[in-house]
Amino acid sequence: QVQLVESGGGLVQAGGSLRLSCAASGRAFTTTRMGWFRQAPGQEREFVAAISRSGGAKYYGDSVQGRCTISRDNVRNMVYLEMNSLKPEDTAVYYCAASTLYSGSLYVSESYNYWGQGTQVTVSS
């Protein structure tokens, strides 16, 4: 079992920055691949970013490429999403996700078996 708790969401003006955090517990953190997804009202859940167990490999969705950085701290059992140059279309609930599976594309939600409760990010124009 893995428990995930997100924090750091809020209201920010367009062009601003936010750092989301996700605290993980319940299983050796270094055995989990981690990801961030988002979901806006009326839309499907969208892949944002993912990171390998060691942190050596990082993956980004097209809509955030160049504006977001994912990182992890395997000592503190934390994963972070730094978002810059935020746009109103980035408004969504952001979810932290963990994959304890040994295969599966990190770009799809089906590869993750644990999810946080989400944190709201609202970008005003």
PDB file of C-alpha atoms in Angstrom:
ATOM      1  CA  GLN A   1       0.000   0.000   0.000  1.00  0.00           C
ATOM      2  CA  VAL A   2       1.057   3.540  -0.769  1.00  0.00           C
ATOM      3  CA  GLN A   3      -0.492   6.665   0.663  1.00  0.00           C
ATOM      4  CA  LEU A   4      -0.063   9.933  -1.205  1.00  0.00           C
ATOM      5  CA  VAL A   5      -0.822  13.432   0.010  1.00  0.00           C
ATOM      6  CA  GLU A   6      -0.501  16.429  -2.288  1.00  0.00           C
ATOM      7  CA  SER A   7       0.003  20.033  -1.249  1.00  0.00           C
ATOM      8  CA  GLY A   8       0.999  23.332  -2.763  1.00  0.00           C
ATOM      9  CA  GLY A   9      -1.947  24.097  -4.970  1.00  0.00           C
ATOM     10  CA  GLY A  10      -3.650  27.475  -4.986  1.00  0.00           C
ATOM     11  CA  LEU A  11      -4.567  30.545  -6.965  1.00  0.00           C
ATOM     12  CA  VAL A  12      -1.885  32.177  -9.084  1.00  0.00           C
ATOM     13  CA  GLN A  13      -1.847  34.757 -11.828  1.00  0.00           C
ATOM     14  CA  ALA A  14      -0.952  33.854 -15.371  1.00  0.00           C
ATOM     15  CA  GLY A  15       2.791  33.844 -15.797  1.00  0.00           C
ATOM     16  CA  GLY A  16       3.358  32.862 -12.190  1.00  0.00           C
ATOM     17  CA  SER A  17       4.825  29.760 -10.642  1.00  0.00           C
ATOM     18  CA  LEU A  18       3.803  27.054  -8.207  1.00  0.00           C
ATOM     19  CA  ARG A  19       5.505  24.075  -6.667  1.00  0.00           C
ATOM     20  CA  LEU A  20       3.361  21.075  -5.885  1.00  0.00           C
ATOM     21  CA  SER A  21       4.523  18.516  -3.368  1.00  0.00           C
ATOM     22  CA  CYS A  22       3.502  14.935  -2.802  1.00  0.00           C
ATOM     23  CA  ALA A  23       4.351  13.042   0.353  1.00  0.00           C
ATOM     24  CA  ALA A  24       4.447   9.269   0.012  1.00  0.00           C
ATOM     25  CA  SER A  25       4.281   6.663   2.738  1.00  0.00           C
ATOM     26  CA  GLY A  26       3.599   2.990   3.259  1.00  0.00           C
ATOM     27  CA  ARG A  27       6.082   1.315   0.937  1.00  0.00           C
ATOM     28  CA  ALA A  28       9.738   1.660   0.078  1.00  0.00           C
ATOM     29  CA  PHE A  29       9.661   4.829  -1.966  1.00  0.00           C
ATOM     30  CA  THR A  30      12.518   3.793  -4.181  1.00  0.00           C
ATOM     31  CA  THR A  31      10.413   0.945  -5.570  1.00  0.00           C
ATOM     32  CA  THR A  32       7.763   3.273  -6.949  1.00  0.00           C
ATOM     33  CA  ARG A  33       7.659   5.217 -10.153  1.00  0.00           C
ATOM     34  CA  MET A  34       5.864   8.508  -9.633  1.00  0.00           C
ATOM     35  CA  GLY A  35       3.736  10.743 -11.790  1.00  0.00           C
ATOM     36  CA  TRP A  36       1.536  13.804 -11.885  1.00  0.00           C
ATOM     37  CA  PHE A  37      -1.745  14.036 -13.734  1.00  0.00           C
ATOM     38  CA  ARG A  38      -4.350  16.759 -13.916  1.00  0.00           C
ATOM     39  CA  GLN A  39      -8.032  16.955 -14.619  1.00  0.00           C
ATOM     40  CA  ALA A  40     -10.021  20.019 -15.522  1.00  0.00           C
ATOM     41  CA  PRO A  41     -13.818  20.106 -15.216  1.00  0.00           C
ATOM     42  CA  GLY A  42     -15.465  18.167 -18.001  1.00  0.00           C
ATOM     43  CA  GLN A  43     -12.173  16.873 -19.335  1.00  0.00           C
ATOM     44  CA  GLU A  44     -10.306  13.607 -19.137  1.00  0.00           C
ATOM     45  CA  ARG A  45      -7.384  13.105 -16.821  1.00  0.00           C
ATOM     46  CA  GLU A  46      -4.224  14.321 -18.531  1.00  0.00           C
ATOM     47  CA  PHE A  47      -0.635  13.226 -18.062  1.00  0.00           C
ATOM     48  CA  VAL A  48       1.640  15.992 -16.795  1.00  0.00           C
ATOM     49  CA  ALA A  49       4.944  14.448 -15.759  1.00  0.00           C
ATOM     50  CA  ALA A  50       6.561  11.280 -14.450  1.00  0.00           C
ATOM     51  CA  ILE A  51       9.841  10.242 -12.914  1.00  0.00           C
ATOM     52  CA  SER A  52      11.661   6.949 -12.614  1.00  0.00           C
ATOM     53  CA  ARG A  53      12.521   5.228  -9.343  1.00  0.00           C
ATOM     54  CA  SER A  54      15.983   6.725  -9.194  1.00  0.00           C
ATOM     55  CA  GLY A  55      14.963  10.085 -10.606  1.00  0.00           C
ATOM     56  CA  GLY A  56      17.285   9.634 -13.526  1.00  0.00           C
ATOM     57  CA  ALA A  57      14.553   9.577 -16.142  1.00  0.00           C
ATOM     58  CA  LYS A  58      11.840  12.211 -16.451  1.00  0.00           C
ATOM     59  CA  TYR A  59       8.922  12.453 -18.800  1.00  0.00           C
ATOM     60  CA  TYR A  60       6.626  15.370 -19.621  1.00  0.00           C
ATOM     61  CA  GLY A  61       3.335  15.918 -21.364  1.00  0.00           C
ATOM     62  CA  ASP A  62       3.328  18.059 -24.468  1.00  0.00           C
ATOM     63  CA  SER A  63       1.222  20.760 -22.852  1.00  0.00           C
ATOM     64  CA  VAL A  64       3.741  21.403 -20.061  1.00  0.00           C
ATOM     65  CA  GLN A  65       7.023  20.566 -21.771  1.00  0.00           C
ATOM     66  CA  GLY A  66       9.551  23.283 -21.014  1.00  0.00           C
ATOM     67  CA  ARG A  67       7.435  24.823 -18.255  1.00  0.00           C
ATOM     68  CA  CYS A  68       7.459  22.080 -15.632  1.00  0.00           C
ATOM     69  CA  THR A  69      10.102  20.158 -13.757  1.00  0.00           C
ATOM     70  CA  ILE A  70       9.466  16.965 -11.827  1.00  0.00           C
ATOM     71  CA  SER A  71      11.849  15.838  -9.119  1.00  0.00           C
ATOM     72  CA  ARG A  72      11.950  13.443  -6.217  1.00  0.00           C
ATOM     73  CA  ASP A  73      13.695  13.139  -2.892  1.00  0.00           C
ATOM     74  CA  ASN A  74      14.173   9.473  -2.050  1.00  0.00           C
ATOM     75  CA  VAL A  75      15.312  10.310   1.474  1.00  0.00           C
ATOM     76  CA  ARG A  76      12.238  12.358   2.376  1.00  0.00           C
ATOM     77  CA  ASN A  77       9.834  10.252   0.258  1.00  0.00           C
ATOM     78  CA  MET A  78       8.705  13.299  -1.645  1.00  0.00           C
ATOM     79  CA  VAL A  79       7.986  14.123  -5.255  1.00  0.00           C
ATOM     80  CA  TYR A  80       7.675  17.655  -6.552  1.00  0.00           C
ATOM     81  CA  LEU A  81       6.268  19.408  -9.590  1.00  0.00           C
ATOM     82  CA  GLU A  82       7.654  22.857 -10.275  1.00  0.00           C
ATOM     83  CA  MET A  83       5.425  24.760 -12.687  1.00  0.00           C
ATOM     84  CA  ASN A  84       6.426  28.016 -14.341  1.00  0.00           C
ATOM     85  CA  SER A  85       4.856  30.395 -16.847  1.00  0.00           C
ATOM     86  CA  LEU A  86       1.445  29.192 -15.788  1.00  0.00           C
ATOM     87  CA  LYS A  87      -1.479  29.705 -18.120  1.00  0.00           C
ATOM     88  CA  PRO A  88      -5.228  29.778 -17.436  1.00  0.00           C
ATOM     89  CA  GLU A  89      -5.498  26.460 -19.282  1.00  0.00           C
ATOM     90  CA  ASP A  90      -3.309  24.901 -16.582  1.00  0.00           C
ATOM     91  CA  THR A  91      -6.243  25.261 -14.197  1.00  0.00           C
ATOM     92  CA  ALA A  92      -7.143  21.790 -12.936  1.00  0.00           C
ATOM     93  CA  VAL A  93      -6.999  19.417 -10.029  1.00  0.00           C
ATOM     94  CA  TYR A  94      -3.505  17.961  -9.927  1.00  0.00           C
ATOM     95  CA  TYR A  95      -3.046  14.391  -8.764  1.00  0.00           C
ATOM     96  CA  CYS A  96       0.054  12.636  -7.570  1.00  0.00           C
ATOM     97  CA  ALA A  97       0.229   8.985  -8.583  1.00  0.00           C
ATOM     98  CA  ALA A  98       2.444   6.036  -7.763  1.00  0.00           C
ATOM     99  CA  SER A  99       3.171   2.953  -9.793  1.00  0.00           C
ATOM    100  CA  THR A 100       4.449  -0.146  -8.035  1.00  0.00           C
ATOM    101  CA  LEU A 101       4.156  -2.093 -11.263  1.00  0.00           C
ATOM    102  CA  TYR A 102       7.292  -3.183 -13.063  1.00  0.00           C
ATOM    103  CA  SER A 103       6.043  -2.321 -16.502  1.00  0.00           C
ATOM    104  CA  GLY A 104       3.606  -0.068 -18.269  1.00  0.00           C
ATOM    105  CA  SER A 105       3.912   3.310 -19.833  1.00  0.00           C
ATOM    106  CA  LEU A 106       4.158   6.143 -17.340  1.00  0.00           C
ATOM    107  CA  TYR A 107       2.201   8.328 -19.741  1.00  0.00           C
ATOM    108  CA  VAL A 108      -1.089   6.559 -19.034  1.00  0.00           C
ATOM    109  CA  SER A 109      -3.119   6.546 -15.844  1.00  0.00           C
ATOM    110  CA  GLU A 110      -3.683   2.793 -16.062  1.00  0.00           C
ATOM    111  CA  SER A 111      -0.035   2.227 -15.151  1.00  0.00           C
ATOM    112  CA  TYR A 112      -0.538   3.794 -11.721  1.00  0.00           C
ATOM    113  CA  ASN A 113      -2.153   1.905  -8.903  1.00  0.00           C
ATOM    114  CA  TYR A 114      -2.149   4.542  -6.158  1.00  0.00           C
ATOM    115  CA  TRP A 115      -3.488   8.081  -6.265  1.00  0.00           C
ATOM    116  CA  GLY A 116      -3.606  11.082  -4.003  1.00  0.00           C
ATOM    117  CA  GLN A 117      -6.718  13.113  -3.309  1.00  0.00           C
ATOM    118  CA  GLY A 118      -5.657  15.952  -5.575  1.00  0.00           C
ATOM    119  CA  THR A 119      -4.827  19.605  -5.123  1.00  0.00           C
ATOM    120  CA  GLN A 120      -6.538  22.455  -6.965  1.00  0.00           C
ATOM    121  CA  VAL A 121      -4.485  24.790  -9.125  1.00  0.00           C
ATOM    122  CA  THR A 122      -6.268  27.858 -10.461  1.00  0.00           C
ATOM    123  CA  VAL A 123      -4.544  30.246 -12.835  1.00  0.00           C
ATOM    124  CA  SER A 124      -6.237  33.593 -13.348  1.00  0.00           C
ATOM    125  CA  SER A 125      -5.831  35.629 -16.510  1.00  0.00           C
TER     126      SER A 125
END
